[in-house]
Each structure stands twice: as structure tokens, then as C-alpha cells.
mmCIF file of C-alpha atoms in Angstrom:
data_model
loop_
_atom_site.group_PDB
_atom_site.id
_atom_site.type_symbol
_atom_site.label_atom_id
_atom_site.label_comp_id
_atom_site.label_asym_id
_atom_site.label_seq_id
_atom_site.Cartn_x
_atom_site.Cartn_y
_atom_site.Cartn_z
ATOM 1 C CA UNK C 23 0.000 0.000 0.000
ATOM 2 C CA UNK C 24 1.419 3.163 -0.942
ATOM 3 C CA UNK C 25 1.489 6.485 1.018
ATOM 4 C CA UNK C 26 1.523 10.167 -0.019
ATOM 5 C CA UNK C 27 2.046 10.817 -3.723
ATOM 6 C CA UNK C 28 3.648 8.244 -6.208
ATOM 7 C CA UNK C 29 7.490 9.531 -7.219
ATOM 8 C CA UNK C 30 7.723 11.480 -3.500
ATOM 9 C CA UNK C 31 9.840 10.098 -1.267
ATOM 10 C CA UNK C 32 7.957 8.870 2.049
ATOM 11 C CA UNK C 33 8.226 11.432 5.032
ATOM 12 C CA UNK C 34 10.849 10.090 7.422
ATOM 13 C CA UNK C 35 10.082 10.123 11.194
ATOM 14 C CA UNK C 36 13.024 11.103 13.751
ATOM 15 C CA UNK C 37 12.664 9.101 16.752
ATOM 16 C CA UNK C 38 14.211 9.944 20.340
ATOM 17 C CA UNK C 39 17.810 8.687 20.288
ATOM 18 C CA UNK C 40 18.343 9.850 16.554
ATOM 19 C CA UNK C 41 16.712 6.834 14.898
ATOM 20 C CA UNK C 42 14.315 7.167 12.122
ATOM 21 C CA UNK C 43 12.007 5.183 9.949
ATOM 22 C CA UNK C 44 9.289 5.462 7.593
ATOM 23 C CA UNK C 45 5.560 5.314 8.922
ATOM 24 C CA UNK C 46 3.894 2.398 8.625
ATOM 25 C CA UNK C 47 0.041 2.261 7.867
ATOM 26 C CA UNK C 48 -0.301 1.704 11.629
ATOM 27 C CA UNK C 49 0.953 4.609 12.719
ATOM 28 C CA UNK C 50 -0.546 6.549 10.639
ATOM 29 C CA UNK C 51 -3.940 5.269 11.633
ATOM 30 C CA UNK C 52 -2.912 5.735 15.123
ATOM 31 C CA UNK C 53 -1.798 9.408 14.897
ATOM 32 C CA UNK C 54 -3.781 12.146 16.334
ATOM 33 C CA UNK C 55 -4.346 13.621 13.172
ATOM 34 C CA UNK C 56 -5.590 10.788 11.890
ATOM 35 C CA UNK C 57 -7.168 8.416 14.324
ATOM 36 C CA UNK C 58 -9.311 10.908 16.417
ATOM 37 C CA UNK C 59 -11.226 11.779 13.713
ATOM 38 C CA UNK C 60 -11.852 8.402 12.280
ATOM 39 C CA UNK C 61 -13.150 7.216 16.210
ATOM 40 C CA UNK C 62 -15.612 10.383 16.015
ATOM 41 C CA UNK C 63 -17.035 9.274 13.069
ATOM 42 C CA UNK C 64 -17.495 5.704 13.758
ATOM 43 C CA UNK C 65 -18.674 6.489 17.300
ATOM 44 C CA UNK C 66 -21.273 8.344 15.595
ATOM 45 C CA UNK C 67 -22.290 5.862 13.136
ATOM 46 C CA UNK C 68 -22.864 3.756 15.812
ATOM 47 C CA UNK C 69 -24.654 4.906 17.896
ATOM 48 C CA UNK C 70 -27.118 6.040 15.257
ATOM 49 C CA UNK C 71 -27.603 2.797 14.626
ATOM 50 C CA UNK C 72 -28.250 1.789 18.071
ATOM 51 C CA UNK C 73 -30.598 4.395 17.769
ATOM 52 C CA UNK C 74 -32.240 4.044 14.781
ATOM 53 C CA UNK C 75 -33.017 0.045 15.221
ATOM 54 C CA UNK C 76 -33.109 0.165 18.905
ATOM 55 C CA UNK C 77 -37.252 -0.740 18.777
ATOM 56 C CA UNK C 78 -36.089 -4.390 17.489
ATOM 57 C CA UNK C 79 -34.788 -5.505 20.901
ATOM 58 C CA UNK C 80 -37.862 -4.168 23.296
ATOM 59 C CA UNK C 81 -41.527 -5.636 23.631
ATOM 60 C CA UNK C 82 -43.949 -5.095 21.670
ATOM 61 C CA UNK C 83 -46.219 -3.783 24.706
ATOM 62 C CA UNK C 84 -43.079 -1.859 25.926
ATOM 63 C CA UNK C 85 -44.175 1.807 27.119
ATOM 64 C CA UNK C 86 -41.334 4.195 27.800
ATOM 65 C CA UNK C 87 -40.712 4.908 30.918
ATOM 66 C CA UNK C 88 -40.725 9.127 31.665
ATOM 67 C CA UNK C 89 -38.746 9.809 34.881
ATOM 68 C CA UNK C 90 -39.636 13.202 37.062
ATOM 69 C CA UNK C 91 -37.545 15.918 36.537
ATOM 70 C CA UNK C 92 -36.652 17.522 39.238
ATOM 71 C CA UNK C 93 -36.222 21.560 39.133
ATOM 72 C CA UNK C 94 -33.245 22.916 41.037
ATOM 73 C CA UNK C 95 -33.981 26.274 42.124
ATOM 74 C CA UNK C 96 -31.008 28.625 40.708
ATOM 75 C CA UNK C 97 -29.738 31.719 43.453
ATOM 76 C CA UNK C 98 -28.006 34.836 42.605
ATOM 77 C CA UNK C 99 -24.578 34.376 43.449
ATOM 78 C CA UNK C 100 -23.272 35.491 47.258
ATOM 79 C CA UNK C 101 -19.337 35.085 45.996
ATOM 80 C CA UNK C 102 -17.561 36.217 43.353
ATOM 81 C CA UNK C 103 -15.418 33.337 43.182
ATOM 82 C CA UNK C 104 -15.176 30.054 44.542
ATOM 83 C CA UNK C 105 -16.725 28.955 47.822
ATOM 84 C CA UNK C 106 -14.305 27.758 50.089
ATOM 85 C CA UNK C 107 -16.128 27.377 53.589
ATOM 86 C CA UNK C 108 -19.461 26.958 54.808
ATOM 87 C CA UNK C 109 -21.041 27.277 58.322
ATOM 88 C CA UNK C 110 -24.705 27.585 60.054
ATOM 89 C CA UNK C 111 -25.449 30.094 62.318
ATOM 90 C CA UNK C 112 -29.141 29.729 62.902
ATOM 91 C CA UNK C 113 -31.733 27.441 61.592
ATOM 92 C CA UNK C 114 -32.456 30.069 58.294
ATOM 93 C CA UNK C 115 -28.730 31.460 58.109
ATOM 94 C CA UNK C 116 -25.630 30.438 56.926
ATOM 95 C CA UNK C 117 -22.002 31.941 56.715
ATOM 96 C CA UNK C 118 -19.740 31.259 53.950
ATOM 97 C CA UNK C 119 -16.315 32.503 52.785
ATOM 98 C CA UNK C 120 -15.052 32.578 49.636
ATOM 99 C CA UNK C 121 -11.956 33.103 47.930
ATOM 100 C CA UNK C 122 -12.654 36.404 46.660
ATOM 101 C CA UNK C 123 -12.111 37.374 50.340
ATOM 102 C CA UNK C 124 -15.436 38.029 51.548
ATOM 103 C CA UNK C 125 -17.441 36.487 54.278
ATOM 104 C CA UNK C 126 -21.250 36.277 53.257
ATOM 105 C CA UNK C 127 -24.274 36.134 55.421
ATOM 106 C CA UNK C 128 -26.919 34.095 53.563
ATOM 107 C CA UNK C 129 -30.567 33.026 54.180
ATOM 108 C CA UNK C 130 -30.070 29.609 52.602
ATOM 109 C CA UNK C 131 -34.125 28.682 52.502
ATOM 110 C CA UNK C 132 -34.347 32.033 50.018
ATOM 111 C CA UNK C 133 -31.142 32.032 48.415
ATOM 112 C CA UNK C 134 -31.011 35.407 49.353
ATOM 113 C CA UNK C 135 -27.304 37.372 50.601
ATOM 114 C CA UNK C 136 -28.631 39.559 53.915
ATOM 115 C CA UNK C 137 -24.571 40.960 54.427
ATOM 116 C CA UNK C 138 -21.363 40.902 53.142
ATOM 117 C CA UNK C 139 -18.309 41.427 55.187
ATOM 118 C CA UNK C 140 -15.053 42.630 54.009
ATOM 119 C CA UNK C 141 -11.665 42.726 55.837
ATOM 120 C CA UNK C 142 -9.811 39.990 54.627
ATOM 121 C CA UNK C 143 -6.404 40.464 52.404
ATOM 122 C CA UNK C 144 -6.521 37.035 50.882
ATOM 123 C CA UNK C 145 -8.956 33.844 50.818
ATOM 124 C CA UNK C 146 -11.278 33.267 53.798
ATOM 125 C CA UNK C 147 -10.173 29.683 54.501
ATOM 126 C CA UNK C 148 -11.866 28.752 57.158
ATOM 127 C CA UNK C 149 -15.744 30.336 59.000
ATOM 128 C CA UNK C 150 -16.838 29.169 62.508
ATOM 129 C CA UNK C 151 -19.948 30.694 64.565
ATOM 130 C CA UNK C 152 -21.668 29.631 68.099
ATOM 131 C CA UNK C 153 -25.041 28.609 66.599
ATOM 132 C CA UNK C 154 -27.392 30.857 67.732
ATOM 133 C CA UNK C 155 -25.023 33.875 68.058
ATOM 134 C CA UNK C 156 -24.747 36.864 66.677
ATOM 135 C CA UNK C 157 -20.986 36.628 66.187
ATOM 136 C CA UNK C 158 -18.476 35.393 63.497
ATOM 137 C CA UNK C 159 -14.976 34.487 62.792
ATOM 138 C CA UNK C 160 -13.449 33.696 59.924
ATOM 139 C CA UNK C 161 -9.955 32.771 59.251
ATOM 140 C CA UNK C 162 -7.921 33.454 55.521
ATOM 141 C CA UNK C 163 -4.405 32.689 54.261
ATOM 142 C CA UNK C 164 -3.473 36.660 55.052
ATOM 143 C CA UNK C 165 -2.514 34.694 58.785
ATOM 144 C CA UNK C 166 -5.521 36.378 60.258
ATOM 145 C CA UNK C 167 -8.234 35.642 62.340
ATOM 146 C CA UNK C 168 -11.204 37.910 62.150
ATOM 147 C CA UNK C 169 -14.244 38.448 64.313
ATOM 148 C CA UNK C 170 -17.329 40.192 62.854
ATOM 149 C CA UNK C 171 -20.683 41.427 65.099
ATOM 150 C CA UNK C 172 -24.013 41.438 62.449
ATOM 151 C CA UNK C 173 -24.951 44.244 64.845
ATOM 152 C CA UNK C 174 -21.579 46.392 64.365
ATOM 153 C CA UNK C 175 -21.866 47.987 60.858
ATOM 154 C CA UNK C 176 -18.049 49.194 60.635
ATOM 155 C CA UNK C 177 -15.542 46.456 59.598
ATOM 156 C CA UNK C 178 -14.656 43.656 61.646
ATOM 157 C CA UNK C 179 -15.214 44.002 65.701
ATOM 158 C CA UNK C 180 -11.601 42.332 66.691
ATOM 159 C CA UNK C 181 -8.658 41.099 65.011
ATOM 160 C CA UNK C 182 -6.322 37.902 66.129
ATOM 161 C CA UNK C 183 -2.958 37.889 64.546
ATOM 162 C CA UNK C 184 -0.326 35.571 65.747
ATOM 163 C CA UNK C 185 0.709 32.526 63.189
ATOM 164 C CA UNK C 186 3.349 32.612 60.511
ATOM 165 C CA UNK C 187 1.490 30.977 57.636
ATOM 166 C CA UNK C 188 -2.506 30.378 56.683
ATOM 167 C CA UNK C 189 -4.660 29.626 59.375
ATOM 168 C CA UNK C 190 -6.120 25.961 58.647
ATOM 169 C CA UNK C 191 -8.395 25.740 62.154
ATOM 170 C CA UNK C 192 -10.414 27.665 63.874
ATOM 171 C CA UNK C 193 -13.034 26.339 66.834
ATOM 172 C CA UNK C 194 -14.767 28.575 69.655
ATOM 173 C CA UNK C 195 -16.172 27.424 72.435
ATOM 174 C CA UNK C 196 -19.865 26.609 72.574
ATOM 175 C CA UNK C 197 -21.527 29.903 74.157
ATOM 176 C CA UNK C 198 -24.381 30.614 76.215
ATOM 177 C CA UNK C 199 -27.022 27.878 74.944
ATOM 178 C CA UNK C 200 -24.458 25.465 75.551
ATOM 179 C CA UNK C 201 -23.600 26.365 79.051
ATOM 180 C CA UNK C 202 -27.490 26.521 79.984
ATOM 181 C CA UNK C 203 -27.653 23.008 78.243
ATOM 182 C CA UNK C 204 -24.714 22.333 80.943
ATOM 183 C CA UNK C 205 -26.700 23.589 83.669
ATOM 184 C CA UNK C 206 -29.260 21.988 83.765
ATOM 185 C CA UNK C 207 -27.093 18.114 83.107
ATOM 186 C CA UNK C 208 -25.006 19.692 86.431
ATOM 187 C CA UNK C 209 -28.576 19.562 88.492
ATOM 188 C CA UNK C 210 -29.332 16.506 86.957
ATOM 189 C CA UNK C 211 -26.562 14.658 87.307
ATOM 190 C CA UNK C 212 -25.302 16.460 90.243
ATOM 191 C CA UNK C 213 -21.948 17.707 88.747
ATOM 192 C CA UNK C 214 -18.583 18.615 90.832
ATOM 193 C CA UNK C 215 -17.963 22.243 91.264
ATOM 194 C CA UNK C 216 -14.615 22.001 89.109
ATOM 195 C CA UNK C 217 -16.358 20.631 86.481
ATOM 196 C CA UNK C 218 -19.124 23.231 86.243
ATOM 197 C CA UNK C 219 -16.190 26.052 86.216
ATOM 198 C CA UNK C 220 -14.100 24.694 83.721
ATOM 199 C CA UNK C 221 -17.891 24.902 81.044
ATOM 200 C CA UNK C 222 -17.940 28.102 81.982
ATOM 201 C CA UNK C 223 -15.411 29.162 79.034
ATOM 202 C CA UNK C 224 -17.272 30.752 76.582
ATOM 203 C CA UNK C 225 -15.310 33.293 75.846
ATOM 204 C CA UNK C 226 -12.326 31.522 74.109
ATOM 205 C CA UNK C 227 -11.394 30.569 70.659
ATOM 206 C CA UNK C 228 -8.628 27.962 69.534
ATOM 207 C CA UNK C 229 -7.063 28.294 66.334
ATOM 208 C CA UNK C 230 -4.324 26.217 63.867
ATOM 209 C CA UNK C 231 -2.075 26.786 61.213
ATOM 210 C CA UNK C 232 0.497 25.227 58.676
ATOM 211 C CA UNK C 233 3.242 26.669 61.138
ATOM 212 C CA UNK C 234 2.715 23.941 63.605
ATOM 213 C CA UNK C 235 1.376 26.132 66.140
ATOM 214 C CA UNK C 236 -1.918 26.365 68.113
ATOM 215 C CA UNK C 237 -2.875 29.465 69.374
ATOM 216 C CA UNK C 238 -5.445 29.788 72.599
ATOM 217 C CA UNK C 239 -7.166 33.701 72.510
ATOM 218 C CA UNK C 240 -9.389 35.746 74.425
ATOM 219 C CA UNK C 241 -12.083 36.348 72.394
ATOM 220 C CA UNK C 242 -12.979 40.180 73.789
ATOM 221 C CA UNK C 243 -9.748 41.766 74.165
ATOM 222 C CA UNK C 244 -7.998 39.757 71.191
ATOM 223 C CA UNK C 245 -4.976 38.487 73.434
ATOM 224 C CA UNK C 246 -3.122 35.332 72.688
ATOM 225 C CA UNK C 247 -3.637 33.459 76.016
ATOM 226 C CA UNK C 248 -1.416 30.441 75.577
ATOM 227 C CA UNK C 249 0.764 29.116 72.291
ATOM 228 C CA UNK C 250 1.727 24.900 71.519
ATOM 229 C CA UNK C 251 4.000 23.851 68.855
ATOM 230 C CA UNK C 252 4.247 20.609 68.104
ATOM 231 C CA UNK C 253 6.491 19.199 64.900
ATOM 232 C CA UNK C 254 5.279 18.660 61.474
ATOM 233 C CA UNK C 255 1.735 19.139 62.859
ATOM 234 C CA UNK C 256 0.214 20.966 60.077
ATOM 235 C CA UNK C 257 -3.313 21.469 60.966
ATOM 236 C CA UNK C 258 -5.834 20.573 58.674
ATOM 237 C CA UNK C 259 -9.067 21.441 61.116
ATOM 238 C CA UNK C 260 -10.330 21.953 64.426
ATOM 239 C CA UNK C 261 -13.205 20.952 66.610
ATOM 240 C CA UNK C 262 -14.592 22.264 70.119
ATOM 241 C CA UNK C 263 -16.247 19.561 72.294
ATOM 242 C CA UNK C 264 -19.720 20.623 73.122
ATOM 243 C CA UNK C 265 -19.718 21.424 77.201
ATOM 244 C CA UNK C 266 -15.983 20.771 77.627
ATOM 245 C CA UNK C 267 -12.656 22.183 77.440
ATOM 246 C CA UNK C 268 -11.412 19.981 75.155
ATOM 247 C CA UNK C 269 -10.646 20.180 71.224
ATOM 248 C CA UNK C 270 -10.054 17.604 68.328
ATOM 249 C CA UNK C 271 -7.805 18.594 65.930
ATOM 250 C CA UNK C 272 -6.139 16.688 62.798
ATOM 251 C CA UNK C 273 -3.439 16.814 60.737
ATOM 252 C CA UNK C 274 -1.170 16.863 57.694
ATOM 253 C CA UNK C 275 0.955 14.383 59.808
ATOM 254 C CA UNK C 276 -2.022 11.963 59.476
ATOM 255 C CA UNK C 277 -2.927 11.858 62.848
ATOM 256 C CA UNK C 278 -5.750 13.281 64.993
ATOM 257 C CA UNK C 279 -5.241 15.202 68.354
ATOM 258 C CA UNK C 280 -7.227 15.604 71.503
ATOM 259 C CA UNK C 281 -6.215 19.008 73.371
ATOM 260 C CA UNK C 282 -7.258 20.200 76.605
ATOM 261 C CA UNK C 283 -7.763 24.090 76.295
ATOM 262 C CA UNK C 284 -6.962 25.016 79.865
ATOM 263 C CA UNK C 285 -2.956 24.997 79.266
ATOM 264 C CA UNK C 286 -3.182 23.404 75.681
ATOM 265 C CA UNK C 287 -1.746 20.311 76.359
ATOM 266 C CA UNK C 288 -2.338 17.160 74.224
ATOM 267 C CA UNK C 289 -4.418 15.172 75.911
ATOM 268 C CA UNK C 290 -4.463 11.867 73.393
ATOM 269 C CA UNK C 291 -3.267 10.953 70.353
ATOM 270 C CA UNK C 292 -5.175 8.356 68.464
ATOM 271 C CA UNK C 293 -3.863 5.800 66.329
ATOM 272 C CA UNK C 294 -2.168 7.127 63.214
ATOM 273 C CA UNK C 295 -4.029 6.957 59.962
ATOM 274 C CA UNK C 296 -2.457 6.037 56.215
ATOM 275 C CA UNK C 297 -3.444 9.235 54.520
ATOM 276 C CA UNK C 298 -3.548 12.886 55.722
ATOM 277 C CA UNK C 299 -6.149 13.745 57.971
ATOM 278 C CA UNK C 300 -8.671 16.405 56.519
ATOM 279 C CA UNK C 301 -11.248 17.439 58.517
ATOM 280 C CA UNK C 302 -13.246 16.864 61.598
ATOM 281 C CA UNK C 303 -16.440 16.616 63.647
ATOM 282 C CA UNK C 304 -17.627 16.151 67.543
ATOM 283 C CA UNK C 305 -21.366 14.291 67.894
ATOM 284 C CA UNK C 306 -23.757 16.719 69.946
ATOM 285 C CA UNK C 307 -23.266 14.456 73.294
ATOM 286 C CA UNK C 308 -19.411 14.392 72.851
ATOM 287 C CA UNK C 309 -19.101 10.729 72.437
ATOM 288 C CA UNK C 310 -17.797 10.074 69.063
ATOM 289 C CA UNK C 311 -15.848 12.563 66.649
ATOM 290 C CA UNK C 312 -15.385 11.230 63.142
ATOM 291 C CA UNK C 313 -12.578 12.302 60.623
ATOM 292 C CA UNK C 314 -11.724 12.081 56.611
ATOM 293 C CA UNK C 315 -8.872 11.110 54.906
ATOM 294 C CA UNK C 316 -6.882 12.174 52.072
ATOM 295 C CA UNK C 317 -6.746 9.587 49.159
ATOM 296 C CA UNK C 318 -6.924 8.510 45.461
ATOM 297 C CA UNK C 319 -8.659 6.014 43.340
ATOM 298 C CA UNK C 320 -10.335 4.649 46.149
ATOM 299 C CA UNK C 321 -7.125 4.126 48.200
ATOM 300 C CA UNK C 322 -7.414 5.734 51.432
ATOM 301 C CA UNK C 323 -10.700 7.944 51.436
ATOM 302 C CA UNK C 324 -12.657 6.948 54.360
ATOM 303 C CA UNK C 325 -13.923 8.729 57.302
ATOM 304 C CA UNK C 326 -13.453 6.903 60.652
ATOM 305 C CA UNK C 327 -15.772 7.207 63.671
ATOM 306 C CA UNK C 328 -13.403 7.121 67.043
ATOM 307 C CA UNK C 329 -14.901 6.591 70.410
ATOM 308 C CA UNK C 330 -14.080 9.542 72.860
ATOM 309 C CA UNK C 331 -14.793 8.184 75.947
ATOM 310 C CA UNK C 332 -12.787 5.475 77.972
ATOM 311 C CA UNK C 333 -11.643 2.934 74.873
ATOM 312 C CA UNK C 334 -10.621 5.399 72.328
ATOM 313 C CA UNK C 335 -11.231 2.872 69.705
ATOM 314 C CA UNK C 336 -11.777 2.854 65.798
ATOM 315 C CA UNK C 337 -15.842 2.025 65.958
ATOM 316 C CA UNK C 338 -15.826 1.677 62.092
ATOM 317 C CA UNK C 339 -14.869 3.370 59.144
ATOM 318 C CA UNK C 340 -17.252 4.284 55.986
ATOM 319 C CA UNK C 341 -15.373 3.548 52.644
ATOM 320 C CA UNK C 342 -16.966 4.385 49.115
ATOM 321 C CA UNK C 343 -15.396 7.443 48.344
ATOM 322 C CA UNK C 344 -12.947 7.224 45.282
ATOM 323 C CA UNK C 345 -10.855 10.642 45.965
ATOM 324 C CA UNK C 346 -9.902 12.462 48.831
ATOM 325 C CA UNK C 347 -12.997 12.800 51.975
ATOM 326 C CA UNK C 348 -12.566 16.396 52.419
ATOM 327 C CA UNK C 349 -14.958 16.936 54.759
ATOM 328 C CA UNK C 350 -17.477 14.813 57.481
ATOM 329 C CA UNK C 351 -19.835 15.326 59.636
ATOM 330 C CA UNK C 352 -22.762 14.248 62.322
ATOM 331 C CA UNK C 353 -26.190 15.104 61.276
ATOM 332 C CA UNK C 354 -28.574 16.744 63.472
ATOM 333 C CA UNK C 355 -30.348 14.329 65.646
ATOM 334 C CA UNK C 356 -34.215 13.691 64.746
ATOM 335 C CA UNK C 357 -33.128 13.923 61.256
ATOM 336 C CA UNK C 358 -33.674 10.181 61.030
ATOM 337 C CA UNK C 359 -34.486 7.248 63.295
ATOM 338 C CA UNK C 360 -30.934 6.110 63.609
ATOM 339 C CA UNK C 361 -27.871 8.176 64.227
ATOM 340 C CA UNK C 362 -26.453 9.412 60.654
ATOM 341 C CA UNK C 363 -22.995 10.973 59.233
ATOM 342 C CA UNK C 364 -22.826 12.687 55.900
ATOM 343 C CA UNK C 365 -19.329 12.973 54.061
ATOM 344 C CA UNK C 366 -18.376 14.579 50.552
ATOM 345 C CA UNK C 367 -15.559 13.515 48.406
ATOM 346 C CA UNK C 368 -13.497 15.414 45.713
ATOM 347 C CA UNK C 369 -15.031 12.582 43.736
ATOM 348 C CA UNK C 370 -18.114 14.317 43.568
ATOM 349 C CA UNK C 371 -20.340 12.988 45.776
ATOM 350 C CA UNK C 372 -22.176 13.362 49.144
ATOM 351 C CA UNK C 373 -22.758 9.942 50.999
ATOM 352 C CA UNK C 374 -25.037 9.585 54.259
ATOM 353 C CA UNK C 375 -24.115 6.902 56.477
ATOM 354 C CA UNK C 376 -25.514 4.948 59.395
ATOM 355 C CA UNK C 377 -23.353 6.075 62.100
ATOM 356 C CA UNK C 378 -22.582 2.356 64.008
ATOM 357 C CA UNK C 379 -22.948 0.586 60.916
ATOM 358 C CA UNK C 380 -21.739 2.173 58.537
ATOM 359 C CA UNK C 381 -24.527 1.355 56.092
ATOM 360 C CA UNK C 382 -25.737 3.489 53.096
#
């Protein structure tokens, strides 16, 4: 078979290494220029054949099936760019930050943005909120921490600056509800003195960064209280206990951290993991926290529910995801008869889980 025009001389190919031959019909056929098109076209013919004669293989009394389509309502946009962190602060309101720097106040039932705050000098990387409250922090890769009042109409009400690098964690503790909700379990269950003091911290906030460091403020005058380093512990998130002093945190380093907030100590250290450790959540009674892993093609990936209480254990793990879990947590209870944990992949997805089963 001949190629190109008769009397020509066939086009020589120059291989790596200096070699060179003349193309075969093979290659050819399997060049870009050449193949691609060829696949498009019999793709096509194809499946307009499949089409075309696909009535032969269905029965005769076969009536098409018409599925509901469901409408998705479409919002206005509350960021200019990407969303990078979302939180709730009451049952109607969320708080998101994005990376065009802004930190949005959002009615999520009307897809409506109520207020937009501005103070940030790069990405908002992290939001957290005492549900209920009226006040928010949000932390961004400008290595700032900033706290923002919906009452206070001029910038942000107090600024936290201490790390070296972007701040990766950020938890408060739980507020006023909580320590009412605390209150009431201390008549109940007839709580020590010492323990009712140490709830009574609802004026801190913990934060985390890629510099290894933990920083313990005072929410109201802005101080940093107390300061923990700890190698390679790049912090990935953080998590306040309800009604205790104590934080989860985990890590780059692929492990997951219990601190005690009173002289932010490490408390435990549970097991280490394979992959990086991503993110983080505390059930509302404090029992269980569960935490995501870093993966890829379905290596790694899983969230893992830990016991908090005497054992410490692995209670299971919930595997399905195909890329990286970037972020888990408990749902609300009442949302369903048995105890349920939602996670969502950079595959895609959103998967709900029974919590002790770890059934879909």
C-alpha cells in the first residue's frame, strides 16, 4: 500500500535517540491527526444505529418509561469566586467565605445574601460561629483571624494575629445555649464544682495553622492566652467539644489530636491513619468525633468514627469514596431514626451513612 504521492519520497520520522524510519500504515492510523477523527465518526455511526433500530430488541407492549424531573432552584450568586467554607449560624442562616475574600451572610431557605463582610487580604479559609449567636470568625491565608458582630456595621469588631502561615483551624467554644444546656445536666446529674467552672469558658477561641502552632485567645480583648507547637503538625481542622474544654484537631501528619484548652496540652493521640487527615467533627453528646482522609482512586478515602470516651477505639470506618474525603460530619439528631454521618468527596459525591454501621 502506498502512502503520499507516487514519485515522493515517504516522510521520514526522527525518533528519540536519533533513529528514524518510515511510517507504517499503523501509525498513521494511530496518529492524532488521523485516528481521532476516524473514532468520532465511527462512534457516531454507531450509535445512530443503536438508535435508529433500537425498537427491534424491546416488547412489543413496551411503554417508555418518563422519569420526574426535578427543578433545582437557581440563586443569585453570594461570591464572586469560589466557595471555600461553609457554616450555620441559625436554623435560616448560613455563613460562607469565599476566595474572593469576603465572608457572606446568607438566608439559605431564600437564596437570598442579607450581608457581606469585608476585611480579609486574601482567601477566607476557614468560617466558625456559636449557633445561635450573633458573632463570626473567619480565618484566611493573610494569617488572620477575624471576628465580625451582624450588629456592628463598621468592619470587623476584633482582630487575632499571631501565626506565621494560613490559618487551617479555627473552633470557639460553645456559648451561652451550651452552658445553659450544661446547667441543667449539672442539676441533673449532680456535677462537681470544678467541672461546672471549667464549662464556663465561653469566651475563648482555639485556632491552627500550617506553622505547627496552636494558638489559645481571648475572644474580647484579642490576646493570645497560651501558644503549643508541636512538629510537622500541620493542621488541617479543628473541633470544640460541646460542654468541655477539650478540642479535636487533625493533621497533615495523618494523625488526629485531643487538646485540653486550659494549658493546651495534648491530651491523646489516636492511632495514626495512612493518609492525611482532613477534617473533623464532635457528635452533639461528645461521644464520638469522626474524621476524613486524604486519598486517590479509592485508596485511602474513608472517614473513621473514634470513640471519645474510655476505649478510644476505631468504631468503624465508611469507605466508598474514590478521591480524597474532604470533609465529614454528624447530622442533626431527629433527622432520622438512627444516628447518621454525611461525608463529601473530591469525587463528587455526598454519601449519608448509618453512624454504628456504617450502612448506606
Amino acid at each position: 500500500m502506498g502512502l503520499g504521492v507516487q514519485g515522493e519520497e515517504p516522510k521520514r520520522w526522527t525518533l528519540r535517540g536519533g533513529f528514524s524510519r518510515i511510517p507504517d500504515v499503523w501509525t498513521v492510523l494511530s496518529s492524532p491527526a488521523y485516528f481521532i477523527p476516524s473514532l468520532v465518526g465511527t462512534m457516531g455511526k454507531f450509535q445512530s444505529k443503536v438508535k435508529r433500530n433500537s425498537s427491534k430488541y424491546r416488547a412489543d407492549n413496551h411503554i417508555e418509561e418518563k422519569l420526574p424531573v426535578q427543578t433545582i432552584p437557581q440563586y443569585s450568586r453570594a461570591h464572586n469566586d469560589a466557595v471555600t467554607y461553609i457554616a450555620a449560624l441559625k436554623s435560616d442562616l448560613c455563613v460562607s467565605g469565599g476566595k474572593d475574600k469576603a465572608v457572606v451572610l446568607s438566608n439559605w431557605r431564600t437564596g437570598s445574601a442579607l450581608k457581606r463582610f469585608v476585611g480579609h487580604e486574601r482567601e477566607v479559609s476557614k468560617i466558625a460561629c456559636v449557633f445561635g449567636s450573633n458573632r463570626i470568625f473567619s480565618a484566611s491565608r493573610d494569617k488572620s483571624v477575624l471576628m465580625w458582630d451582624l450588629d456592628c456595621k463598621a468592619g470587623s469588631a476584633q482582630k487575632f494575629i499571631g501565626h506565621h502561615l494560613i490559618v487551617t483551624g479555627l473552633a470557639v467554644s460553645p456559648g451561652l445555649y451550651s452552658l445553659i444546656h450544661n446547667v441543667i445536666l449539672m442539676l441533673i446529674l449532680v456535677v462537681t464544682i470544678f467541672d461546672f467552672l471549667s464549662l464556663v469558658d465561653c469566651a475563648k477561641m482555639v485556632t491552627g495553622s500550617r506553622d505547627n502552632t496552636l494558638c489559645k485567645w481571648d475572644v474580647e480583648s484579642g490576646q493570645c492566652l497560651l501558644k503549643a507547637a508541636v512538629s510537622r503538625n500541620l493542621v488541617t481542622h479543628l473541633c470544640w467539644l460541646p460542654g468541655e474544654s477539650y478540642i479535636v484537631q487533625t493533621s497533615e501528619d495523618k494523625s488526629t489530636r485531643v487538646w485540653d484548652t486550659r494549658d493546651l496540652q495534648v491530651a491523646h493521640t489516636f492511632p495514626m491513619k495512612q493518609y492525611i487527615q482532613m477534617h473533623c467533627d464532635v457528635s452533639e453528646d461528645g461521644n464520638y468525633c469522626v474524621t476524613s482522609s486524604n486519598g486517590f482512586s479509592g485508596q485511602g478515602c474513608e472517614a473513621t468514627l473514634w470513640d471519645l470516651r474510655k476505649t478510644k477505639d476505631i468504631v468503624c470506618e465508611y469507605k466508598g469514596h474514590l478521591q480524597s474525603t474532604t470533609s465529614c460530619v454528624f447530622l442533626p439528631i431527629g433527622t432520622c431514626d438512627t444516628p447518621l454521618v454525611a461525608t463529601a468527596s473530591h469525587d463528587c459525591t455526598v454519601k449519608i451513612w448509618e453512624r454504628d454501621t456504617a450502612g448506606m
